[in-house]
mmCIF file of C-alpha atoms in Angstrom:
data_model
loop_
_atom_site.group_PDB
_atom_site.id
_atom_site.type_symbol
_atom_site.label_atom_id
_atom_site.label_comp_id
_atom_site.label_asym_id
_atom_site.label_seq_id
_atom_site.Cartn_x
_atom_site.Cartn_y
_atom_site.Cartn_z
ATOM 1 C CA MET A 1 25.673 26.105 269.320
ATOM 2 C CA GLN A 2 27.194 26.132 272.681
ATOM 3 C CA ARG A 3 25.381 27.794 275.743
ATOM 4 C CA THR A 4 26.296 28.743 279.377
ATOM 5 C CA LEU A 5 24.225 27.630 282.072
ATOM 6 C CA VAL A 6 23.753 29.589 285.167
ATOM 7 C CA ILE A 7 22.524 28.360 288.793
ATOM 8 C CA SER A 8 20.069 30.650 290.204
ATOM 9 C CA PRO A 9 20.129 31.670 294.194
ATOM 10 C CA ASN A 10 17.088 31.279 296.080
ATOM 11 C CA TRP A 11 16.368 34.959 296.926
ATOM 12 C CA ILE A 12 15.234 37.286 294.767
ATOM 13 C CA GLY A 13 17.330 40.270 295.770
ATOM 14 C CA ASP A 14 20.541 38.055 295.202
ATOM 15 C CA ALA A 15 19.202 37.061 291.730
ATOM 16 C CA VAL A 16 19.241 40.613 291.015
ATOM 17 C CA MET A 17 22.609 41.142 291.889
ATOM 18 C CA ALA A 18 23.771 38.489 289.561
ATOM 19 C CA GLN A 19 22.699 40.409 286.429
ATOM 20 C CA PRO A 20 26.164 42.458 286.567
ATOM 21 C CA LEU A 21 27.801 38.804 285.865
ATOM 22 C CA LEU A 22 25.535 37.895 282.742
ATOM 23 C CA ARG A 23 26.551 40.973 281.426
ATOM 24 C CA ARG A 24 30.252 40.249 281.760
ATOM 25 C CA LEU A 25 29.593 36.828 280.528
ATOM 26 C CA ARG A 26 27.609 38.312 277.410
ATOM 27 C CA GLU A 27 30.818 40.400 276.799
ATOM 28 C CA LEU A 28 33.174 37.740 276.933
ATOM 29 C CA HIS A 29 30.925 35.257 274.686
ATOM 30 C CA PRO A 30 28.674 37.583 272.677
ATOM 31 C CA ASP A 31 27.251 34.699 270.699
ATOM 32 C CA ARG A 32 26.603 32.223 273.506
ATOM 33 C CA PRO A 33 23.046 32.166 274.693
ATOM 34 C CA ILE A 34 22.668 32.377 278.749
ATOM 35 C CA ASP A 35 20.235 29.764 280.358
ATOM 36 C CA VAL A 36 19.191 30.380 283.769
ATOM 37 C CA VAL A 37 18.041 27.296 285.884
ATOM 38 C CA ALA A 38 15.775 28.983 288.933
ATOM 39 C CA PRO A 39 13.332 28.528 291.442
ATOM 40 C CA THR A 40 9.959 29.280 290.262
ATOM 41 C CA TRP A 41 9.401 32.235 292.710
ATOM 42 C CA VAL A 42 12.485 33.621 291.613
ATOM 43 C CA ALA A 43 12.171 32.859 287.879
ATOM 44 C CA PRO A 44 10.547 36.220 286.707
ATOM 45 C CA VAL A 45 13.574 38.161 288.187
ATOM 46 C CA TRP A 46 15.676 36.304 285.601
ATOM 47 C CA ARG A 47 12.808 36.888 282.748
ATOM 48 C CA ALA A 48 13.249 40.506 283.231
ATOM 49 C CA MET A 49 16.991 40.242 281.997
ATOM 50 C CA ARG A 50 18.099 40.751 278.571
ATOM 51 C CA GLU A 51 21.015 38.631 278.667
ATOM 52 C CA VAL A 52 18.746 35.516 279.252
ATOM 53 C CA ASP A 53 17.729 33.379 276.396
ATOM 54 C CA THR A 54 15.841 30.325 278.822
ATOM 55 C CA VAL A 55 14.575 30.392 282.002
ATOM 56 C CA LEU A 56 14.351 26.747 283.280
ATOM 57 C CA GLU A 57 12.231 26.561 286.515
ATOM 58 C CA SER A 58 13.953 24.358 288.870
ATOM 59 C CA PRO A 59 11.899 21.183 289.970
ATOM 60 C CA PHE A 60 13.284 20.571 293.191
ATOM 61 C CA LYS A 61 11.891 20.950 296.901
ATOM 62 C CA HIS A 62 13.750 23.031 299.371
ATOM 63 C CA GLY A 63 16.429 20.902 301.885
ATOM 64 C CA ALA A 64 15.629 17.465 300.005
ATOM 65 C CA LEU A 65 18.585 15.959 297.741
ATOM 66 C CA GLN A 66 16.043 14.128 295.541
ATOM 67 C CA TRP A 67 19.092 12.509 293.898
ATOM 68 C CA LYS A 68 16.699 10.605 291.369
ATOM 69 C CA GLU A 69 15.009 14.073 290.224
ATOM 70 C CA ARG A 70 18.351 15.549 289.993
ATOM 71 C CA ARG A 71 19.936 13.038 287.705
ATOM 72 C CA ALA A 72 16.612 13.227 285.357
ATOM 73 C CA PHE A 73 16.919 17.043 284.984
ATOM 74 C CA ALA A 74 20.843 16.715 284.440
ATOM 75 C CA LYS A 75 19.653 14.420 281.744
ATOM 76 C CA ILE A 76 17.381 17.439 280.083
ATOM 77 C CA LEU A 77 20.493 19.816 280.693
ATOM 78 C CA LYS A 78 23.192 17.731 279.192
ATOM 79 C CA ALA A 79 20.949 17.733 275.980
ATOM 80 C CA ARG A 80 21.308 21.607 275.894
ATOM 81 C CA GLY A 81 25.225 21.752 275.237
ATOM 82 C CA TYR A 82 26.432 23.621 277.583
ATOM 83 C CA ALA A 83 30.316 24.732 277.274
ATOM 84 C CA ASP A 84 30.186 26.229 280.752
ATOM 85 C CA SER A 85 28.114 26.886 284.292
ATOM 86 C CA TYR A 86 28.036 28.975 286.815
ATOM 87 C CA VAL A 87 26.924 27.942 290.453
ATOM 88 C CA LEU A 88 25.512 30.856 292.414
ATOM 89 C CA PRO A 89 24.388 29.037 295.645
ATOM 90 C CA ASN A 90 27.313 27.646 297.895
ATOM 91 C CA THR A 91 25.555 24.187 298.441
ATOM 92 C CA LEU A 92 26.469 20.958 297.203
ATOM 93 C CA LYS A 93 22.977 20.193 295.927
ATOM 94 C CA PHE A 94 23.243 22.698 293.178
ATOM 95 C CA ALA A 95 26.837 21.530 292.389
ATOM 96 C CA LEU A 96 25.863 18.191 291.226
ATOM 97 C CA ILE A 97 23.072 19.322 288.630
ATOM 98 C CA PRO A 98 25.930 20.470 286.232
ATOM 99 C CA TRP A 99 28.656 17.649 287.164
ATOM 100 C CA LEU A 100 25.703 15.326 285.993
ATOM 101 C CA ALA A 101 24.855 16.758 283.026
ATOM 102 C CA GLY A 102 28.785 16.671 282.213
ATOM 103 C CA ILE A 103 29.152 20.330 281.785
ATOM 104 C CA PRO A 104 32.746 20.316 281.345
ATOM 105 C CA ARG A 105 33.559 23.863 282.985
ATOM 106 C CA ARG A 106 31.611 24.566 286.174
ATOM 107 C CA VAL A 107 32.394 27.721 288.201
ATOM 108 C CA GLY A 108 31.583 28.469 291.791
ATOM 109 C CA TYR A 109 32.829 29.543 295.204
ATOM 110 C CA LYS A 110 34.370 27.240 297.553
ATOM 111 C CA GLY A 111 31.298 25.773 299.078
ATOM 112 C CA GLU A 112 30.067 22.518 301.333
ATOM 113 C CA MET A 113 32.384 19.861 299.888
ATOM 114 C CA ARG A 114 32.232 20.426 296.398
ATOM 115 C CA TYR A 115 35.710 19.985 295.141
ATOM 116 C CA GLY A 116 35.675 18.139 291.740
ATOM 117 C CA LEU A 117 31.776 19.334 291.597
ATOM 118 C CA VAL A 118 33.096 22.817 290.978
ATOM 119 C CA ASN A 119 36.398 22.535 288.785
ATOM 120 C CA VAL A 120 36.990 26.065 288.512
ATOM 121 C CA MET A 121 36.895 27.188 292.408
ATOM 122 C CA HIS A 122 36.763 30.786 293.418
ATOM 123 C CA HIS A 123 37.265 32.093 297.145
ATOM 124 C CA ASP A 124 36.029 34.379 299.384
ATOM 125 C CA ASP A 125 37.899 36.488 302.058
ATOM 126 C CA LYS A 126 35.166 36.028 304.968
ATOM 127 C CA THR A 127 36.854 39.137 307.118
ATOM 128 C CA ALA A 128 35.973 41.397 304.129
ATOM 129 C CA PRO A 129 33.439 39.916 302.170
ATOM 130 C CA ARG A 130 32.629 41.829 298.883
ATOM 131 C CA PRO A 131 29.259 43.419 297.798
ATOM 132 C CA MET A 132 26.980 40.776 296.344
ATOM 133 C CA ALA A 133 27.228 42.202 292.942
ATOM 134 C CA GLN A 134 30.917 42.436 292.608
ATOM 135 C CA PHE A 135 30.967 38.991 294.488
ATOM 136 C CA TYR A 136 28.936 37.075 291.733
ATOM 137 C CA GLN A 137 30.566 39.138 288.978
ATOM 138 C CA ALA A 138 33.905 38.076 289.502
ATOM 139 C CA LEU A 139 32.773 34.233 288.981
ATOM 140 C CA ALA A 140 33.216 35.596 285.137
ATOM 141 C CA ASP A 141 36.861 36.222 285.396
ATOM 142 C CA ALA A 142 39.826 34.067 286.371
ATOM 143 C CA PRO A 143 39.949 33.629 290.502
ATOM 144 C CA VAL A 144 41.786 35.641 292.430
ATOM 145 C CA ARG A 145 42.340 35.440 295.933
ATOM 146 C CA THR A 146 41.666 38.962 297.012
ATOM 147 C CA LEU A 147 39.917 41.839 294.813
ATOM 148 C CA ALA A 148 39.464 45.418 295.599
ATOM 149 C CA ARG A 149 36.266 46.908 295.799
ATOM 150 C CA PRO A 150 35.934 49.155 292.834
ATOM 151 C CA GLU A 151 35.047 53.082 292.987
ATOM 152 C CA ARG A 152 31.923 52.126 291.373
ATOM 153 C CA LEU A 153 29.997 48.938 291.917
ATOM 154 C CA PRO A 154 28.404 47.155 288.867
ATOM 155 C CA GLU A 155 24.596 48.059 288.572
ATOM 156 C CA PRO A 156 21.895 45.329 287.534
ATOM 157 C CA VAL A 157 19.822 46.188 284.709
ATOM 158 C CA MET A 158 15.926 44.939 284.277
ATOM 159 C CA THR A 159 13.723 45.925 281.831
ATOM 160 C CA VAL A 160 9.999 45.476 281.403
ATOM 161 C CA ALA A 161 7.544 45.891 278.390
ATOM 162 C CA PRO A 162 5.063 49.044 279.031
ATOM 163 C CA ALA A 163 2.584 46.646 277.608
ATOM 164 C CA ASP A 164 3.178 44.098 280.680
ATOM 165 C CA ALA A 165 2.950 47.347 283.234
ATOM 166 C CA GLN A 166 -0.508 48.287 281.307
ATOM 167 C CA ALA A 167 -1.341 44.919 282.056
ATOM 168 C CA ALA A 168 -0.976 44.361 285.518
ATOM 169 C CA LEU A 169 -2.696 48.049 285.838
ATOM 170 C CA ALA A 170 -5.750 46.885 284.122
ATOM 171 C CA ARG A 171 -6.298 43.470 285.718
ATOM 172 C CA LEU A 172 -6.185 44.705 289.161
ATOM 173 C CA GLN A 173 -8.539 47.510 288.177
ATOM 174 C CA LEU A 174 -6.013 50.398 289.017
ATOM 175 C CA PRO A 175 -5.891 53.979 287.461
ATOM 176 C CA GLY A 176 -3.031 54.700 284.974
ATOM 177 C CA GLY A 177 -1.903 57.706 286.581
ATOM 178 C CA ALA A 178 1.637 57.853 289.065
ATOM 179 C CA HIS A 179 2.027 55.773 291.715
ATOM 180 C CA VAL A 180 4.503 55.279 294.502
ATOM 181 C CA VAL A 181 5.411 51.979 295.368
ATOM 182 C CA PHE A 182 5.782 50.907 299.193
ATOM 183 C CA ALA A 183 7.053 47.277 299.945
ATOM 184 C CA PRO A 184 7.162 47.645 303.624
ATOM 185 C CA GLY A 185 7.714 43.970 303.925
ATOM 186 C CA ALA A 186 10.911 41.833 304.679
ATOM 187 C CA GLU A 187 11.308 37.895 303.882
ATOM 188 C CA PHE A 188 14.273 37.917 306.446
ATOM 189 C CA GLY A 189 12.599 38.772 309.756
ATOM 190 C CA PRO A 190 10.630 41.666 311.450
ATOM 191 C CA ALA A 191 13.715 43.527 312.502
ATOM 192 C CA LYS A 192 14.125 44.991 308.960
ATOM 193 C CA ARG A 193 11.066 46.130 308.840
ATOM 194 C CA TRP A 194 10.316 50.207 309.174
ATOM 195 C CA PRO A 195 7.045 50.265 311.260
ATOM 196 C CA SER A 196 3.766 50.023 309.831
ATOM 197 C CA ALA A 197 2.618 53.022 311.556
ATOM 198 C CA TYR A 198 5.441 54.788 309.924
ATOM 199 C CA PHE A 199 4.337 54.189 306.434
ATOM 200 C CA ALA A 200 0.637 54.799 307.169
ATOM 201 C CA GLU A 201 2.031 58.345 308.149
ATOM 202 C CA LEU A 202 4.043 58.730 304.959
ATOM 203 C CA ALA A 203 1.449 57.765 302.665
ATOM 204 C CA GLN A 204 -1.075 60.192 304.526
ATOM 205 C CA THR A 205 1.704 62.909 304.093
ATOM 206 C CA ILE A 206 2.055 61.647 299.947
ATOM 207 C CA LEU A 207 -1.590 61.824 299.607
ATOM 208 C CA ALA A 208 -1.827 65.287 301.005
ATOM 209 C CA HIS A 209 0.587 66.620 298.782
ATOM 210 C CA ARG A 210 -0.299 64.645 296.027
ATOM 211 C CA PRO A 211 -4.149 63.980 295.394
ATOM 212 C CA ASP A 212 -2.945 62.710 292.364
ATOM 213 C CA VAL A 213 -0.921 59.967 293.107
ATOM 214 C CA GLN A 214 -1.667 56.335 294.088
ATOM 215 C CA VAL A 215 0.115 54.789 296.845
ATOM 216 C CA LEU A 216 0.620 50.812 295.881
ATOM 217 C CA LEU A 217 1.656 48.235 298.636
ATOM 218 C CA LEU A 218 3.367 45.292 297.229
ATOM 219 C CA GLY A 219 4.631 42.096 299.003
ATOM 220 C CA SER A 220 3.744 38.200 299.110
ATOM 221 C CA PRO A 221 1.084 36.757 300.872
ATOM 222 C CA LYS A 222 2.930 36.888 304.232
ATOM 223 C CA ASP A 223 3.257 40.817 303.957
ATOM 224 C CA ARG A 224 -0.702 41.072 304.065
ATOM 225 C CA ALA A 225 -0.780 41.582 307.209
ATOM 226 C CA VAL A 226 1.604 44.403 307.857
ATOM 227 C CA CYS A 227 0.107 46.149 304.724
ATOM 228 C CA ASP A 228 -3.458 45.916 306.262
ATOM 229 C CA GLU A 229 -2.153 47.665 309.413
ATOM 230 C CA ILE A 230 -0.925 50.770 307.180
ATOM 231 C CA THR A 231 -4.463 50.815 305.354
ATOM 232 C CA ALA A 232 -6.379 50.730 308.750
ATOM 233 C CA ILE A 233 -4.628 53.986 309.123
ATOM 234 C CA ALA A 234 -4.352 54.833 305.797
ATOM 235 C CA PRO A 235 -7.436 53.612 303.541
ATOM 236 C CA GLN A 236 -6.784 55.455 300.520
ATOM 237 C CA ALA A 237 -3.305 53.397 299.763
ATOM 238 C CA HIS A 238 -3.836 50.237 297.965
ATOM 239 C CA ASN A 239 -2.959 46.954 299.530
ATOM 240 C CA LEU A 240 -1.758 44.706 296.802
ATOM 241 C CA ALA A 241 0.194 42.222 299.118
ATOM 242 C CA GLY A 242 -0.783 38.641 297.844
ATOM 243 C CA SER A 243 -2.560 40.026 295.256
ATOM 244 C CA THR A 244 -0.232 40.198 292.172
ATOM 245 C CA SER A 245 2.158 37.382 291.042
ATOM 246 C CA LEU A 246 5.893 38.306 291.199
ATOM 247 C CA ALA A 247 6.113 39.370 287.274
ATOM 248 C CA GLU A 248 2.923 41.929 287.931
ATOM 249 C CA ALA A 249 4.715 43.473 290.920
ATOM 250 C CA ILE A 250 7.945 43.903 289.032
ATOM 251 C CA ALA A 251 5.689 45.344 286.060
ATOM 252 C CA LEU A 252 4.170 47.735 288.077
ATOM 253 C CA ILE A 253 7.703 48.925 290.063
ATOM 254 C CA SER A 254 9.010 49.480 286.408
ATOM 255 C CA ARG A 255 6.371 52.599 286.208
ATOM 256 C CA ALA A 256 6.584 53.649 289.685
ATOM 257 C CA ALA A 257 7.102 57.206 290.366
ATOM 258 C CA ALA A 258 9.348 56.205 293.381
ATOM 259 C CA VAL A 259 9.912 53.087 295.211
ATOM 260 C CA VAL A 260 9.827 53.396 298.989
ATOM 261 C CA THR A 261 11.155 49.909 300.692
ATOM 262 C CA ASN A 262 12.811 48.283 303.706
ATOM 263 C CA ASP A 263 15.919 46.388 302.925
ATOM 264 C CA SER A 264 14.080 43.373 300.270
ATOM 265 C CA GLY A 265 13.888 41.978 297.132
ATOM 266 C CA LEU A 266 11.694 44.546 295.886
ATOM 267 C CA MET A 267 13.998 47.338 296.765
ATOM 268 C CA HIS A 268 16.947 45.497 294.459
ATOM 269 C CA ILE A 269 14.185 45.322 291.555
ATOM 270 C CA GLY A 270 13.224 49.033 291.991
ATOM 271 C CA ALA A 271 17.034 50.188 291.566
ATOM 272 C CA ALA A 272 17.533 47.551 288.883
ATOM 273 C CA LEU A 273 14.399 48.816 286.569
ATOM 274 C CA GLY A 274 15.946 52.478 287.330
ATOM 275 C CA ARG A 275 13.152 53.822 289.665
ATOM 276 C CA PRO A 276 14.168 56.316 292.323
ATOM 277 C CA VAL A 277 14.310 54.343 295.545
ATOM 278 C CA VAL A 278 14.411 55.088 299.060
ATOM 279 C CA ALA A 279 16.016 52.398 301.021
ATOM 280 C CA ILE A 280 15.401 52.131 304.983
ATOM 281 C CA TYR A 281 18.131 50.065 306.354
ATOM 282 C CA GLY A 282 18.347 49.272 310.523
ATOM 283 C CA PRO A 283 19.965 45.931 310.863
ATOM 284 C CA THR A 284 21.664 45.180 307.739
ATOM 285 C CA ASP A 285 24.391 46.481 306.047
ATOM 286 C CA PRO A 286 24.052 48.723 302.936
ATOM 287 C CA ARG A 287 27.930 48.782 302.502
ATOM 288 C CA HIS A 288 27.459 44.865 301.504
ATOM 289 C CA THR A 289 23.622 44.722 299.657
ATOM 290 C CA PRO A 290 22.825 48.284 298.692
ATOM 291 C CA PRO A 291 20.485 49.556 296.263
ATOM 292 C CA LEU A 292 22.695 49.746 293.146
ATOM 293 C CA SER A 293 21.467 52.827 291.334
ATOM 294 C CA GLN A 294 22.259 56.360 291.168
ATOM 295 C CA LEU A 295 18.768 56.926 291.919
ATOM 296 C CA ALA A 296 18.676 55.207 295.072
ATOM 297 C CA GLN A 297 18.564 57.455 298.529
ATOM 298 C CA ILE A 298 19.794 55.209 301.497
ATOM 299 C CA LEU A 299 18.600 55.969 305.242
ATOM 300 C CA TRP A 300 20.645 54.288 307.706
ATOM 301 C CA LEU A 301 21.761 55.465 311.234
ATOM 302 C CA HIS A 302 24.136 53.130 311.796
ATOM 303 C CA ILE A 303 23.828 53.183 315.705
ATOM 304 C CA GLU A 304 25.901 51.256 317.961
ATOM 305 C CA CYS A 305 24.092 48.122 317.656
ATOM 306 C CA SER A 306 23.424 48.126 313.753
ATOM 307 C CA PRO A 307 24.262 46.296 311.872
ATOM 308 C CA CYS A 308 23.573 43.429 313.677
ATOM 309 C CA GLN A 309 22.177 41.076 311.492
ATOM 310 C CA GLN A 310 19.391 39.776 313.464
ATOM 311 C CA ARG A 311 16.063 38.682 312.205
ATOM 312 C CA GLU A 312 14.715 40.089 315.557
ATOM 313 C CA CYS A 313 15.832 42.958 317.425
ATOM 314 C CA PRO A 314 18.236 41.356 320.102
ATOM 315 C CA LEU A 315 17.650 44.356 322.438
ATOM 316 C CA GLY A 316 13.835 44.529 321.754
ATOM 317 C CA HIS A 317 13.890 48.373 320.867
ATOM 318 C CA GLN A 318 14.506 48.182 317.331
ATOM 319 C CA ASN A 319 15.745 51.752 317.654
ATOM 320 C CA CYS A 320 17.767 51.379 314.232
ATOM 321 C CA MET A 321 14.390 51.291 312.612
ATOM 322 C CA LYS A 322 12.263 53.438 314.959
ATOM 323 C CA GLN A 323 14.572 56.311 314.924
ATOM 324 C CA ILE A 324 14.360 56.859 311.105
ATOM 325 C CA LEU A 325 10.770 59.183 310.974
ATOM 326 C CA PRO A 326 8.444 59.753 308.455
ATOM 327 C CA GLN A 327 9.736 63.226 307.758
ATOM 328 C CA ALA A 328 12.978 61.692 307.279
ATOM 329 C CA VAL A 329 11.653 59.752 304.234
ATOM 330 C CA TRP A 330 9.444 62.326 302.968
ATOM 331 C CA GLN A 331 12.569 64.699 302.519
ATOM 332 C CA PRO A 332 13.865 62.617 299.611
ATOM 333 C CA LEU A 333 10.690 61.513 298.437
ATOM 334 C CA GLN A 334 9.401 64.961 297.477
ATOM 335 C CA SER A 335 12.212 65.453 295.403
ATOM 336 C CA MET A 336 11.694 62.454 293.464
ATOM 337 C CA LEU A 337 8.120 63.135 292.979
ATOM 338 C CA ALA A 338 8.887 66.452 291.599
ATOM 339 C CA ALA A 339 10.936 64.878 289.171
ATOM 340 C CA ALA A 340 8.453 62.517 288.171
#
């Protein structure tokens, strides 16, 4: 049986936004299993997508070519019998893998010196970049020079078995009632983070109005310090940053009454799981990487200096985030909690 191979991006949010590509590939070839090569830290995202048959965790270190290791890994892939491959990262290193594996059809965007390695070449208009979900989904079809933005962007879909969510709650010794997830971190940099004091105030507001609701703070070990700042003010919130695997975080989000989040990978996971999301944007552009769900509410002031796309505020004031006050987030969140 011929198979399809997808080479994953390195970012969690980008992996989520690639799910519509898989859906389109399944429509075109319903009997062709789809495998994904992904870094270990992104693999749980792909395992929550129904279209994926097998996730093969990438053995490569960041930044290194590792020619010998890539040839050995390509030999494993060659034995699986792929008809086509879709290289989502734009780097030379990832384009080498399907070429070394002898996969006949190798699809991707023009990147760093990839002619020949990618033999079905797509191009993106740098002056009018497409939203990421549309950008990836377009790889399933014939290359075109321009692609109009549709009225409604494709929405990623992820699923979690209820037993997985219950197992995560049990291991973390959390009650099984309603909970709101906060994702106060942002891997890109501090400019994207809504102030921790605002998250704390929002947690206190939630608990004052809904004492039956738990507030769970999720994130990586890097986000632990920011979450500590929140629990120092709102000690009733549960700081789980760095205490869960990504698979457990996905499971907890899958049963959340709502998710309050910066522009982050967990934001995209919440949207793809069909949870109500309040997404707070400042220096990044929600027109390019929005949470793709009809249940998502985006808060973005779009002040004069935004979007700057910088990791740290170049003007030193971070007004694009600080001027979004906790009451502005509580307003849509109230409706979400009432409907839960």
